[in-house]
């Protein structure tokens, strides 16, 4: 199984500041035949299911604010929130869908200062 | 617009079978461009994918090794839904269960639609 490891486990950021979450996979999730990284980011708020924010490591889903961005390739990835808003308080997960079983990172709890 | 509506008991006795159903609207359980999964979230294991089914001229089933001996995912084309059965439950199985959809278009996509979640308690 591909192990996904996020850092940090928790993060406190002031409103308007940048938040950065890292995700590392135990093996590559870059598929050489199509040069796509099979890496997604989700946001989960209390009492709600996870919400897909970013797929293919850097493609924002429709309706996701552009302050959310994803980067990275191979085994190292980053989710950046450029200017933290109060509504961004949530737990964030990375997930690889390169191989079965599809696996998630342990989550990063993002709080506002 | 796809919607997934979960149903099933929230209380299961130890050693009994957990049964949940996910009703699909806006898509088809037998779509050639989708797959249907069960995922759970627990404090100890985080988000854990459990099982998936999809139709590509025949039905396919994938299971997580951790539960493979106890789990069944079943599509029901007559009701456009799919179900989860987890046998011999223990307190470790007490957590929130989600159903979710994955698209396929020459490649698998991530989980784009999720059910609301069902909290399952294991207690006698």
CSV table of C-alpha atoms in Angstrom, one decimal:
chain,number,residue,atom,x,y,z
A,1,UNK,CA,0.0,0.0,0.0
A,2,UNK,CA,1.1,3.6,-0.6
A,3,UNK,CA,1.5,5.4,2.7
A,4,UNK,CA,0.6,9.1,2.7
A,5,UNK,CA,2.2,11.2,5.4
A,6,UNK,CA,1.1,14.8,6.0
A,7,UNK,CA,2.9,17.5,7.9
A,8,UNK,CA,2.2,19.2,10.2
A,9,UNK,CA,-0.6,17.4,12.1
A,10,UNK,CA,-2.0,20.8,13.2
A,11,UNK,CA,-1.5,24.3,12.1
A,12,UNK,CA,-2.6,27.7,13.5
A,13,UNK,CA,-2.5,30.7,11.1
A,14,UNK,CA,-3.7,34.3,11.4
A,15,UNK,CA,-6.4,35.5,9.2
A,16,UNK,CA,-5.0,36.8,5.9
A,17,UNK,CA,-1.8,34.8,6.3
A,18,UNK,CA,-0.6,31.9,4.2
A,19,UNK,CA,-1.2,28.3,5.3
A,20,UNK,CA,1.0,25.5,3.9
A,21,UNK,CA,0.3,21.7,4.3
A,22,UNK,CA,2.7,19.1,3.0
A,23,UNK,CA,2.0,15.5,1.9
A,24,UNK,CA,4.5,12.9,1.1
A,25,UNK,CA,3.8,9.5,-0.6
A,26,UNK,CA,5.9,6.4,0.1
A,27,UNK,CA,6.2,5.8,-3.7
A,28,UNK,CA,5.5,7.9,-6.7
A,29,UNK,CA,2.0,8.7,-7.7
A,30,UNK,CA,3.1,10.1,-11.1
A,31,UNK,CA,1.9,8.0,-13.9
A,32,UNK,CA,4.5,8.2,-16.6
A,33,UNK,CA,2.2,7.3,-19.5
A,34,UNK,CA,0.1,10.5,-19.1
A,35,UNK,CA,2.4,12.5,-16.9
A,36,UNK,CA,-0.4,13.0,-14.3
A,37,UNK,CA,0.0,12.9,-10.5
A,38,UNK,CA,-2.8,10.9,-9.0
A,39,UNK,CA,-3.0,13.1,-5.9
A,40,UNK,CA,-6.1,14.9,-4.5
A,41,UNK,CA,-6.7,17.3,-1.6
A,42,UNK,CA,-9.9,17.3,0.5
A,43,UNK,CA,-11.4,19.7,3.1
A,44,UNK,CA,-13.5,18.3,5.9
A,45,UNK,CA,-15.5,20.4,8.3
A,46,UNK,CA,-17.2,19.0,11.4
A,47,UNK,CA,-20.3,17.0,10.7
A,48,UNK,CA,-19.7,17.1,6.9
A,49,UNK,CA,-18.2,14.6,4.4
A,50,UNK,CA,-14.9,15.4,2.8
A,51,UNK,CA,-15.1,17.9,0.0
A,52,UNK,CA,-12.8,17.5,-3.0
A,53,UNK,CA,-10.7,20.7,-3.5
A,54,UNK,CA,-7.9,19.7,-5.9
A,55,UNK,CA,-7.3,16.8,-8.2
A,56,UNK,CA,-4.3,15.8,-10.3
A,57,UNK,CA,-2.2,17.6,-7.6
A,58,UNK,CA,-2.9,21.1,-8.9
A,59,UNK,CA,-6.3,21.2,-10.6
A,60,UNK,CA,-8.9,23.1,-8.6
A,61,UNK,CA,-12.4,21.8,-8.6
A,62,UNK,CA,-15.2,24.0,-9.9
A,63,UNK,CA,-16.3,26.6,-7.3
A,64,UNK,CA,-13.1,26.2,-5.1
A,65,UNK,CA,-11.7,29.7,-4.3
A,66,UNK,CA,-8.5,30.5,-6.0
A,67,UNK,CA,-6.7,31.1,-2.7
A,68,UNK,CA,-6.4,27.3,-2.7
A,69,UNK,CA,-3.6,25.9,-4.8
A,70,UNK,CA,-1.8,22.6,-5.1
A,71,UNK,CA,1.7,21.8,-6.2
A,72,UNK,CA,4.3,19.1,-6.3
A,73,UNK,CA,5.0,16.0,-8.3
A,74,UNK,CA,6.2,12.4,-7.8
A,75,UNK,CA,6.2,11.9,-4.0
A,76,UNK,CA,6.1,15.4,-2.6
A,77,UNK,CA,3.1,17.7,-2.6
A,78,UNK,CA,1.8,20.9,-1.1
A,79,UNK,CA,-1.5,22.5,-0.5
A,80,UNK,CA,-1.3,26.3,0.0
A,81,UNK,CA,-4.1,28.6,1.2
A,82,UNK,CA,-2.7,32.0,0.2
A,83,UNK,CA,-4.8,34.2,2.5
A,84,UNK,CA,-6.6,32.3,5.3
A,85,UNK,CA,-10.3,33.0,5.8
A,86,UNK,CA,-12.3,32.0,8.9
A,87,UNK,CA,-14.3,29.6,6.8
A,88,UNK,CA,-11.2,27.7,5.9
A,89,UNK,CA,-10.9,26.2,9.4
A,90,UNK,CA,-11.2,22.4,8.8
A,91,UNK,CA,-9.2,19.2,8.5
A,92,UNK,CA,-7.3,18.8,5.2
A,93,UNK,CA,-6.4,15.4,3.7
A,94,UNK,CA,-4.3,14.3,0.8
A,95,UNK,CA,-5.2,11.1,-1.0
A,96,UNK,CA,-3.5,9.0,-3.7
A,97,UNK,CA,-5.7,7.4,-6.3
A,98,UNK,CA,-2.8,6.0,-8.3
A,99,UNK,CA,-3.3,2.4,-7.0
A,100,UNK,CA,-5.7,0.3,-5.0
A,101,UNK,CA,-6.1,0.6,-2.1
A,102,UNK,CA,-6.5,4.3,-2.4
A,103,UNK,CA,-5.0,5.8,0.7
A,104,UNK,CA,-5.3,9.1,2.6
A,105,UNK,CA,-3.0,11.1,4.7
A,106,UNK,CA,-3.7,11.3,8.5
A,107,UNK,CA,-5.1,14.8,8.1
A,108,UNK,CA,-3.9,18.3,9.1
A,109,UNK,CA,-6.1,20.3,11.5
A,110,UNK,CA,-6.1,23.9,10.4
A,111,UNK,CA,-7.1,26.5,13.0
A,112,UNK,CA,-7.3,30.3,12.9
A,113,UNK,CA,-5.4,32.4,15.4
B,1,UNK,CA,-26.2,16.7,-10.0
B,2,UNK,CA,-25.3,13.5,-8.2
B,3,UNK,CA,-26.6,12.8,-4.8
B,4,UNK,CA,-25.8,9.9,-2.5
B,5,UNK,CA,-28.3,9.1,0.3
B,6,UNK,CA,-27.2,6.8,3.0
B,7,UNK,CA,-29.4,4.7,5.2
B,8,UNK,CA,-29.1,1.9,7.7
B,9,UNK,CA,-29.1,1.3,11.4
B,10,UNK,CA,-26.7,3.3,13.5
B,11,UNK,CA,-26.5,0.7,16.3
B,12,UNK,CA,-25.1,-2.8,15.8
B,13,UNK,CA,-24.4,-5.5,18.4
B,14,UNK,CA,-20.9,-6.9,18.7
B,15,UNK,CA,-20.4,-10.0,16.4
B,16,UNK,CA,-23.4,-9.0,14.3
B,17,UNK,CA,-23.5,-7.6,10.8
B,18,UNK,CA,-23.3,-3.9,9.9
B,19,UNK,CA,-25.5,-3.2,6.9
B,20,UNK,CA,-25.7,0.2,5.1
B,21,UNK,CA,-27.2,1.3,1.8
B,22,UNK,CA,-26.3,4.2,-0.5
B,23,UNK,CA,-29.0,5.3,-2.9
B,24,UNK,CA,-27.8,7.1,-6.0
B,25,UNK,CA,-29.6,9.9,-7.9
B,26,UNK,CA,-28.2,11.8,-10.9
B,27,UNK,CA,-26.0,8.8,-12.0
B,28,UNK,CA,-26.3,5.0,-12.4
B,29,UNK,CA,-24.7,2.3,-10.3
B,30,UNK,CA,-24.0,0.5,-13.5
B,31,UNK,CA,-22.4,3.5,-15.3
B,32,UNK,CA,-19.4,2.6,-17.4
B,33,UNK,CA,-17.7,5.8,-16.2
B,34,UNK,CA,-18.1,5.6,-12.4
B,35,UNK,CA,-17.2,3.5,-9.4
B,36,UNK,CA,-18.9,3.3,-6.0
B,37,UNK,CA,-17.0,3.0,-2.7
B,38,UNK,CA,-17.4,2.7,1.0
B,39,UNK,CA,-15.0,4.7,3.2
B,40,UNK,CA,-14.9,5.1,6.9
B,41,UNK,CA,-13.3,7.6,9.2
B,42,UNK,CA,-12.1,6.8,12.7
B,43,UNK,CA,-9.8,8.5,15.2
B,44,UNK,CA,-7.3,5.7,15.1
B,45,UNK,CA,-7.2,4.9,11.4
B,46,UNK,CA,-8.3,8.2,9.8
B,47,UNK,CA,-10.0,8.0,6.4
B,48,UNK,CA,-9.9,4.4,5.3
B,49,UNK,CA,-11.2,3.1,2.0
B,50,UNK,CA,-13.0,-0.2,2.4
B,51,UNK,CA,-14.5,-1.4,-0.8
B,52,UNK,CA,-15.4,-0.5,-4.4
B,53,UNK,CA,-17.6,-1.8,-7.1
B,54,UNK,CA,-18.0,-0.8,-10.8
B,55,UNK,CA,-19.4,-2.1,-14.0
B,56,UNK,CA,-17.4,-2.6,-17.2
B,57,UNK,CA,-19.3,-5.2,-19.1
B,58,UNK,CA,-19.2,-7.2,-15.9
B,59,UNK,CA,-19.1,-6.3,-12.2
B,60,UNK,CA,-15.8,-5.7,-10.5
B,61,UNK,CA,-15.2,-5.7,-6.7
B,62,UNK,CA,-12.2,-4.4,-4.8
B,63,UNK,CA,-11.7,-4.8,-1.0
B,64,UNK,CA,-9.3,-3.5,1.5
B,65,UNK,CA,-7.1,-6.3,2.9
B,66,UNK,CA,-7.8,-5.2,6.5
B,67,UNK,CA,-11.5,-6.1,6.1
B,68,UNK,CA,-11.5,-8.4,3.1
B,69,UNK,CA,-12.6,-11.5,5.0
B,70,UNK,CA,-15.6,-9.7,6.6
B,71,UNK,CA,-16.9,-7.3,3.9
B,72,UNK,CA,-19.2,-7.4,0.9
B,73,UNK,CA,-20.2,-4.6,-1.4
B,74,UNK,CA,-23.3,-5.2,-3.5
B,75,UNK,CA,-24.8,-3.2,-6.4
B,76,UNK,CA,-28.5,-3.2,-6.8
B,77,UNK,CA,-29.4,-2.1,-10.3
B,78,UNK,CA,-33.2,-2.3,-9.7
B,79,UNK,CA,-33.0,0.3,-7.0
B,80,UNK,CA,-29.9,2.2,-8.3
B,81,UNK,CA,-28.1,1.7,-5.1
B,82,UNK,CA,-25.2,-0.2,-3.5
B,83,UNK,CA,-24.8,-1.7,-0.1
B,84,UNK,CA,-22.1,-2.5,2.5
B,85,UNK,CA,-22.2,-5.6,4.7
B,86,UNK,CA,-19.5,-5.9,7.4
B,87,UNK,CA,-19.7,-9.1,9.4
B,88,UNK,CA,-18.5,-9.9,12.9
B,89,UNK,CA,-18.3,-6.3,14.0
B,90,UNK,CA,-16.2,-5.3,17.1
B,91,UNK,CA,-15.9,-1.9,18.9
B,92,UNK,CA,-13.1,-1.1,16.4
B,93,UNK,CA,-15.7,-0.9,13.7
B,94,UNK,CA,-17.7,1.8,15.5
B,95,UNK,CA,-17.1,5.0,13.5
B,96,UNK,CA,-18.5,7.1,10.6
B,97,UNK,CA,-19.1,5.4,7.3
B,98,UNK,CA,-19.4,7.2,4.0
B,99,UNK,CA,-20.3,6.1,0.5
B,100,UNK,CA,-18.6,7.9,-2.4
B,101,UNK,CA,-18.4,8.1,-6.2
B,102,UNK,CA,-15.3,8.0,-8.3
B,103,UNK,CA,-15.4,8.9,-12.0
B,104,UNK,CA,-13.4,7.1,-14.8
B,105,UNK,CA,-12.5,8.6,-18.1
B,106,UNK,CA,-9.4,6.8,-19.4
B,107,UNK,CA,-8.1,7.2,-15.9
B,108,UNK,CA,-9.5,7.0,-12.4
B,109,UNK,CA,-10.5,10.3,-10.8
B,110,UNK,CA,-10.7,11.1,-7.0
B,111,UNK,CA,-13.9,10.9,-4.9
B,112,UNK,CA,-16.1,13.8,-6.1
B,113,UNK,CA,-19.4,13.0,-4.5
B,114,UNK,CA,-20.0,11.7,-1.0
B,115,UNK,CA,-22.9,10.6,1.2
B,116,UNK,CA,-23.6,12.5,4.3
B,117,UNK,CA,-22.1,9.8,6.6
B,118,UNK,CA,-23.6,7.3,9.0
B,119,UNK,CA,-22.3,7.1,12.6
B,120,UNK,CA,-22.3,3.4,13.6
B,121,UNK,CA,-22.1,2.4,17.2
B,122,UNK,CA,-21.2,-1.1,18.3
B,123,UNK,CA,-22.9,-2.0,21.6
B,124,UNK,CA,-25.0,-4.7,23.1
